[in-house]
Amino acid sequence: MEEERSFMSINSAHEHFHGVLLQHFNYTIGTSDKSLLMNENAVDNMCKEAPDDVQLALRRTSQMSRAMLITQGRKVIHEDLSNGSERFPVRVVNDVDTTRMIDFVYTTRIVDRNGVLAARRNTVVTFCCCSGVCTTGCECNSGIYDEYGFARESSLEWPFVECSAACTCSLQCGNRVAQKGATYPIEVFRTCDGRGWAVRALRNICKGAFIGEYTGELLCDAETARPERTDTYFFETRVGERLFTVDARLYGNFTRFINHSCRPNATVGMVVWEAQLEQLNHICIFATENIPKGKEITISYGQSWWDAKLPQFSCRCGHANCEYSEDRRKTELQRLAAEMAAELQARSASTVSSSSSDDSDEKRSV
């Protein structure tokens, strides 16, 4: 009801100022011309020859027209996808079409339905005895984070350790960042270029800042091979030396909607913060550049992912040097077709050779 009253008051003000335009200045703003009020440059041109009061009316009407457009166009389909589990509401917006979001269970942690993590030995592998905040010389702190809690990009190439529950340092220790969860508010939105859902920043995100952990269901190889499983949301990880997959199809958080870009502004780093000998590599996303408010957050899905997917579809990141464009996809399909043709030809030649050999054997036996 409040939204309806707000819209009505804006609409009334719009009509009032539109009347001022007609009364005080010789403009003809018919139905076809009202779109000019959405264009700031067009309004500036109209104001050049208009009296002061009409200039004011034009500019205020223009502002209200754009506000009405935004109010009418914003289709918030979820006020908080996380249901309060994040520090901020995870709003979902679809201004593009009528597509609804596929149901999944929102979780900020790894879902271990098979008890893999619970079955680990409680042997403590790494811990520190610091009091208060750790220094770079302690057992856990490898200097990955700077004094502001931002990760150094060069350090994200290998798994790194944060302080664990076995450490005596405080929760305010600078080596406890990713384990505390996401702090930068984001929004999930529907893209208008066919890339499905995406994630954008609602606040400026600094380079090196932790954005979020990729959560989902922890699966072994046998489970990923089941026919009902699809690899759309698969992400490989480790528990100790064992390989596992995190599947965010049924369980996950906002990171499952982060799209690929050939020029990404974020990257994935593996972080461990558990005391057990067999530590889970948490899949964590960090900004690799300053991400301004309103900009989409993207990562690279990697070469192996695209090797499997490129025959099916191409990348739509729109970057000038896109590595997996439609042209690249066509080239890849041609290569696969040539390989298949060569393989069939080789098989055919082998069959003919085998048949000829059989005929020769028959003649010798006669």
Short mmCIF file of C-alpha atoms in Angstrom, two decimals:
data_model
loop_
_atom_site.label_atom_id
_atom_site.label_comp_id
_atom_site.label_asym_id
_atom_site.label_seq_id
_atom_site.Cartn_x
_atom_site.Cartn_y
_atom_site.Cartn_z
CA MET A 1 0.00 0.00 0.00
CA GLU A 2 2.87 2.35 0.84
CA GLU A 3 4.43 1.72 -2.58
CA GLU A 4 1.08 2.43 -4.26
CA ARG A 5 0.67 5.76 -2.40
CA SER A 6 4.24 6.71 -3.29
CA PHE A 7 3.65 5.96 -6.93
CA MET A 8 0.39 7.94 -6.97
CA SER A 9 2.03 11.00 -5.39
CA ILE A 10 4.85 10.90 -7.94
CA ASN A 11 2.34 10.52 -10.74
CA SER A 12 0.30 13.51 -9.48
CA ALA A 13 3.42 15.65 -9.23
CA HIS A 14 4.38 14.60 -12.73
CA GLU A 15 1.00 15.72 -14.09
CA HIS A 16 1.20 19.01 -12.17
CA PHE A 17 4.58 19.96 -13.57
CA HIS A 18 3.53 18.79 -17.02
CA GLY A 19 0.68 21.29 -16.73
CA VAL A 20 3.15 24.02 -15.76
CA LEU A 21 5.02 23.34 -18.97
CA LEU A 22 1.91 23.85 -21.07
CA GLN A 23 0.80 26.94 -19.14
CA HIS A 24 4.06 28.90 -19.00
CA PHE A 25 5.86 27.97 -22.16
CA ASN A 26 4.92 27.25 -25.72
CA TYR A 27 5.98 23.57 -25.75
CA THR A 28 3.91 20.81 -27.22
CA ILE A 29 4.66 17.65 -25.32
CA GLY A 30 2.44 14.99 -26.78
CA THR A 31 2.56 11.27 -26.11
CA SER A 32 5.39 10.74 -28.55
CA ASP A 33 7.49 13.54 -26.97
CA LYS A 34 7.27 12.45 -23.33
CA SER A 35 10.16 10.09 -23.90
CA LEU A 36 12.39 13.18 -24.20
CA LEU A 37 11.96 13.71 -20.46
CA MET A 38 13.93 10.49 -19.90
CA ASN A 39 16.90 11.93 -21.79
CA GLU A 40 18.98 14.38 -19.73
CA ASN A 41 20.67 15.83 -22.82
CA ALA A 42 17.30 16.51 -24.45
CA VAL A 43 16.05 18.22 -21.28
CA ASP A 44 19.20 20.37 -21.18
CA ASN A 45 18.55 21.49 -24.77
CA MET A 46 14.92 22.36 -23.99
CA CYS A 47 15.99 24.36 -20.92
CA LYS A 48 18.30 26.62 -22.95
CA GLU A 49 15.37 28.66 -24.30
CA ALA A 50 12.97 28.24 -21.41
CA PRO A 51 12.15 30.69 -18.56
CA ASP A 52 13.47 29.82 -15.11
CA ASP A 53 10.18 28.43 -13.79
CA VAL A 54 9.78 26.18 -16.84
CA GLN A 55 13.39 25.04 -16.53
CA LEU A 56 12.65 24.01 -12.95
CA ALA A 57 9.48 22.21 -14.04
CA LEU A 58 11.27 20.44 -16.87
CA ARG A 59 14.12 19.23 -14.71
CA ARG A 60 11.90 18.09 -11.85
CA THR A 61 9.51 16.36 -14.24
CA SER A 62 12.45 14.65 -15.90
CA GLN A 63 13.76 13.42 -12.55
CA MET A 64 10.32 12.14 -11.55
CA SER A 65 9.83 10.43 -14.90
CA ARG A 66 13.07 8.52 -14.49
CA ALA A 67 12.20 7.70 -10.88
CA MET A 68 8.84 6.33 -12.00
CA LEU A 69 10.54 4.22 -14.65
CA ILE A 70 12.92 2.72 -12.09
CA THR A 71 10.11 2.13 -9.60
CA GLN A 72 7.96 0.43 -12.22
CA GLY A 73 10.81 -1.56 -13.75
CA ARG A 74 12.40 -2.93 -10.58
CA LYS A 75 10.99 -6.39 -10.06
CA VAL A 76 12.29 -7.68 -6.76
CA ILE A 77 11.36 -11.36 -6.66
CA HIS A 78 13.21 -12.09 -3.39
CA GLU A 79 13.85 -9.54 -0.67
CA ASP A 80 16.38 -11.83 1.01
CA LEU A 81 17.37 -15.07 -0.67
CA SER A 82 19.54 -15.96 2.33
CA ASN A 83 16.62 -15.79 4.78
CA GLY A 84 18.77 -13.88 7.23
CA SER A 85 21.79 -16.18 7.11
CA GLU A 86 24.05 -13.50 5.60
CA ARG A 87 25.04 -10.20 7.22
CA PHE A 88 23.06 -8.44 4.49
CA PRO A 89 19.83 -9.24 2.63
CA VAL A 90 20.53 -11.02 -0.66
CA ARG A 91 17.99 -9.34 -2.93
CA VAL A 92 17.05 -10.94 -6.26
CA VAL A 93 15.94 -8.64 -9.09
CA ASN A 94 14.54 -9.55 -12.50
CA ASP A 95 13.88 -6.53 -14.71
CA VAL A 96 14.27 -8.57 -17.89
CA ASP A 97 11.72 -11.39 -18.15
CA THR A 98 9.37 -13.58 -16.14
CA THR A 99 11.92 -16.27 -15.28
CA ARG A 100 11.67 -17.46 -11.70
CA MET A 101 14.60 -18.75 -9.72
CA ILE A 102 14.98 -22.52 -9.41
CA ASP A 103 14.54 -23.62 -5.80
CA PHE A 104 17.60 -24.50 -3.75
CA VAL A 105 18.50 -24.46 -0.06
CA TYR A 106 20.56 -21.40 0.87
CA THR A 107 23.55 -22.25 3.03
CA THR A 108 26.65 -20.32 4.05
CA ARG A 109 28.57 -23.50 4.84
CA ILE A 110 29.54 -26.77 3.15
CA VAL A 111 26.81 -29.43 3.41
CA ASP A 112 28.36 -32.77 4.39
CA ARG A 113 25.47 -35.23 4.24
CA ASN A 114 27.85 -38.22 4.00
CA GLY A 115 29.79 -37.32 7.13
CA VAL A 116 33.16 -37.01 5.39
CA LEU A 117 34.25 -34.06 7.50
CA ALA A 118 32.86 -35.47 10.74
CA ALA A 119 34.77 -38.73 10.23
CA ARG A 120 38.16 -37.03 10.11
CA ARG A 121 40.71 -37.70 12.80
CA ASN A 122 40.94 -34.95 15.40
CA THR A 123 44.70 -34.67 15.03
CA VAL A 124 45.63 -31.01 15.17
CA VAL A 125 48.02 -30.13 12.37
CA THR A 126 48.55 -26.38 12.75
CA PHE A 127 47.83 -23.87 15.48
CA CYS A 128 49.36 -20.80 17.05
CA CYS A 129 49.76 -19.71 20.66
CA CYS A 130 49.45 -16.00 20.02
CA SER A 131 47.54 -13.73 22.35
CA GLY A 132 45.39 -11.07 20.76
CA VAL A 133 46.27 -10.47 17.12
CA CYS A 134 48.77 -12.67 15.27
CA THR A 135 51.94 -11.31 13.72
CA THR A 136 53.44 -12.47 10.43
CA GLY A 137 55.93 -14.61 12.34
CA CYS A 138 53.41 -16.96 13.99
CA GLU A 139 52.81 -20.58 12.93
CA CYS A 140 49.58 -19.86 11.01
CA ASN A 141 50.01 -16.37 9.62
CA SER A 142 51.82 -16.47 6.28
CA GLY A 143 51.23 -12.81 5.50
CA ILE A 144 48.53 -13.49 2.91
CA TYR A 145 46.41 -10.62 4.22
CA ASP A 146 47.60 -7.05 4.55
CA GLU A 147 46.82 -4.83 7.53
CA TYR A 148 43.35 -4.09 6.13
CA GLY A 149 42.41 -7.74 5.62
CA PHE A 150 42.87 -7.70 1.83
CA ALA A 151 44.54 -10.72 0.22
CA ARG A 152 47.65 -10.28 -1.88
CA GLU A 153 46.73 -11.58 -5.34
CA SER A 154 50.00 -13.44 -5.93
CA SER A 155 49.34 -15.46 -2.77
CA LEU A 156 46.03 -16.87 -4.02
CA GLU A 157 47.65 -19.33 -6.43
CA TRP A 158 48.11 -21.91 -3.65
CA PRO A 159 45.96 -22.96 -0.68
CA PHE A 160 46.72 -20.92 2.42
CA VAL A 161 45.97 -21.21 6.11
CA GLU A 162 43.91 -19.01 8.39
CA CYS A 163 43.94 -19.37 12.16
CA SER A 164 41.70 -22.17 13.42
CA ALA A 165 39.64 -23.02 16.48
CA ALA A 166 42.79 -24.57 17.98
CA CYS A 167 44.60 -21.23 17.90
CA THR A 168 44.69 -19.05 21.00
CA CYS A 169 44.53 -15.73 19.13
CA SER A 170 41.38 -13.62 19.30
CA LEU A 171 38.53 -13.65 16.80
CA GLN A 172 39.68 -10.18 15.74
CA CYS A 173 42.96 -11.63 14.47
CA GLY A 174 43.85 -10.36 11.00
CA ASN A 175 44.37 -13.94 9.86
CA ARG A 176 40.68 -14.75 10.29
CA VAL A 177 38.93 -13.30 7.24
CA ALA A 178 37.19 -15.79 4.94
CA GLN A 179 36.02 -17.97 7.84
CA LYS A 180 33.90 -15.05 9.09
CA GLY A 181 31.76 -15.05 5.94
CA ALA A 182 30.77 -12.44 3.38
CA THR A 183 30.67 -8.80 4.45
CA TYR A 184 30.19 -6.89 1.18
CA PRO A 185 26.49 -6.61 0.21
CA ILE A 186 25.60 -7.93 -3.22
CA GLU A 187 22.53 -8.36 -5.41
CA VAL A 188 21.52 -11.22 -7.69
CA PHE A 189 20.03 -10.01 -10.96
CA ARG A 190 18.82 -11.29 -14.32
CA THR A 191 21.07 -10.35 -17.24
CA CYS A 192 19.62 -8.91 -20.44
CA ASP A 193 22.19 -10.57 -22.75
CA GLY A 194 21.23 -14.20 -22.23
CA ARG A 195 23.76 -15.06 -19.50
CA GLY A 196 21.09 -15.96 -16.97
CA TRP A 197 21.50 -14.84 -13.37
CA ALA A 198 24.47 -12.80 -12.19
CA VAL A 199 25.85 -11.03 -9.11
CA ARG A 200 26.70 -7.35 -8.72
CA ALA A 201 28.25 -5.28 -5.96
CA LEU A 202 26.01 -3.00 -3.91
CA ARG A 203 29.06 -1.31 -2.41
CA ASN A 204 32.54 -0.52 -3.64
CA ILE A 205 34.70 -3.61 -3.17
CA CYS A 206 38.44 -3.11 -2.75
CA LYS A 207 41.06 -5.17 -4.53
CA GLY A 208 41.94 -8.23 -2.45
CA ALA A 209 38.69 -8.18 -0.47
CA PHE A 210 37.01 -11.47 0.37
CA ILE A 211 33.66 -11.67 -1.44
CA GLY A 212 32.24 -15.05 -0.49
CA GLU A 213 32.77 -18.80 -0.15
CA TYR A 214 31.42 -21.15 -2.82
CA THR A 215 29.22 -23.45 -0.76
CA GLY A 216 27.24 -26.53 -1.64
CA GLU A 217 27.05 -30.27 -1.11
CA LEU A 218 30.33 -32.16 -0.65
CA LEU A 219 30.39 -35.14 -3.05
CA CYS A 220 32.82 -37.96 -3.79
CA ASP A 221 33.59 -39.10 -7.35
CA ALA A 222 31.02 -41.92 -7.26
CA GLU A 223 28.24 -39.47 -6.40
CA THR A 224 29.17 -36.98 -9.13
CA ALA A 225 28.87 -39.81 -11.68
CA ARG A 226 25.23 -40.49 -10.84
CA PRO A 227 22.89 -39.77 -13.79
CA GLU A 228 20.72 -37.35 -11.80
CA ARG A 229 23.76 -35.15 -11.14
CA THR A 230 24.71 -32.42 -13.61
CA ASP A 231 28.03 -30.61 -13.58
CA THR A 232 26.54 -27.12 -13.94
CA TYR A 233 27.43 -26.17 -10.37
CA PHE A 234 30.43 -28.47 -9.80
CA PHE A 235 33.61 -27.09 -8.26
CA GLU A 236 36.56 -29.31 -7.36
CA THR A 237 38.18 -29.20 -3.93
CA ARG A 238 40.18 -31.36 -1.53
CA VAL A 239 39.87 -32.78 1.95
CA GLY A 240 43.45 -33.51 2.87
CA GLU A 241 44.84 -35.34 -0.17
CA ARG A 242 41.46 -36.66 -1.32
CA LEU A 243 39.61 -35.05 -4.23
CA PHE A 244 35.97 -34.04 -3.78
CA THR A 245 33.40 -31.90 -5.58
CA VAL A 246 31.23 -29.13 -4.18
CA ASP A 247 27.86 -29.17 -5.95
CA ALA A 248 25.78 -26.00 -5.51
CA ARG A 249 22.73 -27.20 -7.45
CA LEU A 250 20.58 -28.15 -4.44
CA TYR A 251 22.48 -26.31 -1.71
CA GLY A 252 24.46 -23.10 -2.13
CA ASN A 253 24.63 -19.35 -1.71
CA PHE A 254 24.89 -16.25 -3.92
CA THR A 255 28.28 -17.31 -5.31
CA ARG A 256 26.57 -20.00 -7.41
CA PHE A 257 25.27 -17.16 -9.63
CA ILE A 258 28.66 -15.56 -10.34
CA ASN A 259 29.29 -15.64 -14.09
CA HIS A 260 32.43 -16.28 -16.13
CA SER A 261 34.36 -13.54 -17.85
CA CYS A 262 37.52 -13.73 -19.93
CA ARG A 263 38.48 -10.50 -18.15
CA PRO A 264 37.26 -11.25 -14.60
CA ASN A 265 37.46 -8.89 -11.64
CA ALA A 266 37.62 -11.68 -9.05
CA THR A 267 39.40 -14.99 -8.61
CA VAL A 268 39.20 -18.19 -6.57
CA GLY A 269 41.60 -18.99 -3.75
CA MET A 270 41.64 -22.13 -1.59
CA VAL A 271 41.62 -21.39 2.15
CA VAL A 272 41.82 -23.76 5.12
CA TRP A 273 40.87 -22.83 8.67
CA GLU A 274 40.18 -26.11 10.44
CA ALA A 275 42.45 -27.74 12.99
CA GLN A 276 42.14 -31.32 11.70
CA LEU A 277 44.98 -33.03 9.84
CA GLU A 278 42.72 -33.55 6.82
CA GLN A 279 41.73 -29.98 6.14
CA LEU A 280 38.92 -28.93 3.81
CA ASN A 281 39.99 -26.54 1.07
CA HIS A 282 37.30 -23.86 1.18
CA ILE A 283 36.59 -22.36 -2.26
CA CYS A 284 36.83 -18.62 -1.62
CA ILE A 285 36.35 -15.71 -4.01
CA PHE A 286 38.48 -12.57 -3.78
CA ALA A 287 38.41 -9.32 -5.77
CA THR A 288 41.40 -8.93 -8.09
CA GLU A 289 40.68 -5.27 -8.77
CA ASN A 290 38.58 -2.50 -7.29
CA ILE A 291 34.95 -3.32 -8.12
CA PRO A 292 32.71 -0.23 -8.11
CA LYS A 293 29.18 -0.27 -6.77
CA GLY A 294 26.75 -1.63 -9.36
CA LYS A 295 29.33 -3.60 -11.35
CA GLU A 296 28.93 -7.31 -12.00
CA ILE A 297 31.29 -9.66 -10.15
CA THR A 298 32.91 -12.25 -12.44
CA ILE A 299 35.49 -15.03 -12.25
CA SER A 300 37.18 -17.27 -14.81
CA TYR A 301 35.72 -20.78 -14.97
CA GLY A 302 39.06 -22.07 -16.28
CA GLN A 303 40.38 -23.86 -19.35
CA SER A 304 39.24 -27.37 -18.39
CA TRP A 305 35.65 -26.20 -17.81
CA TRP A 306 35.51 -24.56 -21.23
CA ASP A 307 37.16 -27.55 -22.92
CA ALA A 308 34.11 -29.54 -21.84
CA LYS A 309 31.49 -26.85 -22.47
CA LEU A 310 32.67 -25.09 -25.64
CA PRO A 311 31.20 -27.71 -28.03
CA GLN A 312 27.79 -26.97 -26.44
CA PHE A 313 27.82 -23.17 -26.17
CA SER A 314 30.13 -20.17 -26.40
CA CYS A 315 31.12 -17.47 -23.94
CA ARG A 316 29.03 -14.29 -23.84
CA CYS A 317 31.27 -12.19 -21.63
CA GLY A 318 31.55 -9.59 -24.42
CA HIS A 319 35.25 -8.92 -23.86
CA ALA A 320 37.20 -7.80 -26.92
CA ASN A 321 39.68 -10.65 -26.44
CA CYS A 322 37.14 -13.31 -25.47
CA GLU A 323 38.90 -16.68 -25.40
CA TYR A 324 35.76 -18.79 -25.87
CA SER A 325 33.75 -16.78 -28.41
CA GLU A 326 31.37 -18.18 -31.03
CA ASP A 327 34.19 -18.11 -33.60
CA ARG A 328 36.36 -20.13 -31.24
CA ARG A 329 33.46 -22.53 -30.71
CA LYS A 330 33.05 -23.05 -34.47
CA THR A 331 36.77 -23.71 -34.78
CA GLU A 332 36.57 -26.21 -31.93
CA LEU A 333 33.61 -28.00 -33.54
CA GLN A 334 35.49 -28.20 -36.84
CA ARG A 335 38.48 -29.66 -35.03
CA LEU A 336 36.33 -32.27 -33.28
CA ALA A 337 34.60 -33.14 -36.57
CA ALA A 338 37.98 -33.57 -38.28
CA GLU A 339 39.22 -35.79 -35.45
CA MET A 340 36.06 -37.89 -35.63
CA ALA A 341 36.34 -38.23 -39.41
CA ALA A 342 39.99 -39.28 -39.12
CA GLU A 343 39.11 -41.83 -36.45
CA LEU A 344 36.29 -43.29 -38.57
CA GLN A 345 38.60 -43.45 -41.57
CA ALA A 346 41.24 -45.24 -39.52
CA ARG A 347 38.68 -47.73 -38.25
CA SER A 348 37.40 -48.32 -41.78
CA ALA A 349 40.92 -48.90 -43.08
CA SER A 350 41.60 -51.28 -40.21
CA THR A 351 38.40 -53.22 -40.99
CA VAL A 352 39.30 -53.49 -44.70
CA SER A 353 42.82 -54.63 -43.83
CA SER A 354 41.47 -57.24 -41.45
CA SER A 355 38.98 -58.48 -44.07
CA SER A 356 41.73 -58.76 -46.71
CA SER A 357 43.86 -60.73 -44.30
CA ASP A 358 40.99 -63.15 -43.63
CA ASP A 359 40.48 -63.68 -47.39
CA SER A 360 44.18 -64.46 -47.85
CA ASP A 361 44.06 -67.00 -45.03
CA GLU A 362 41.07 -68.70 -46.66
CA LYS A 363 42.86 -68.93 -50.03
CA ARG A 364 45.95 -70.45 -48.43
CA SER A 365 43.86 -73.03 -46.62
CA VAL A 366 42.19 -74.03 -49.92
#
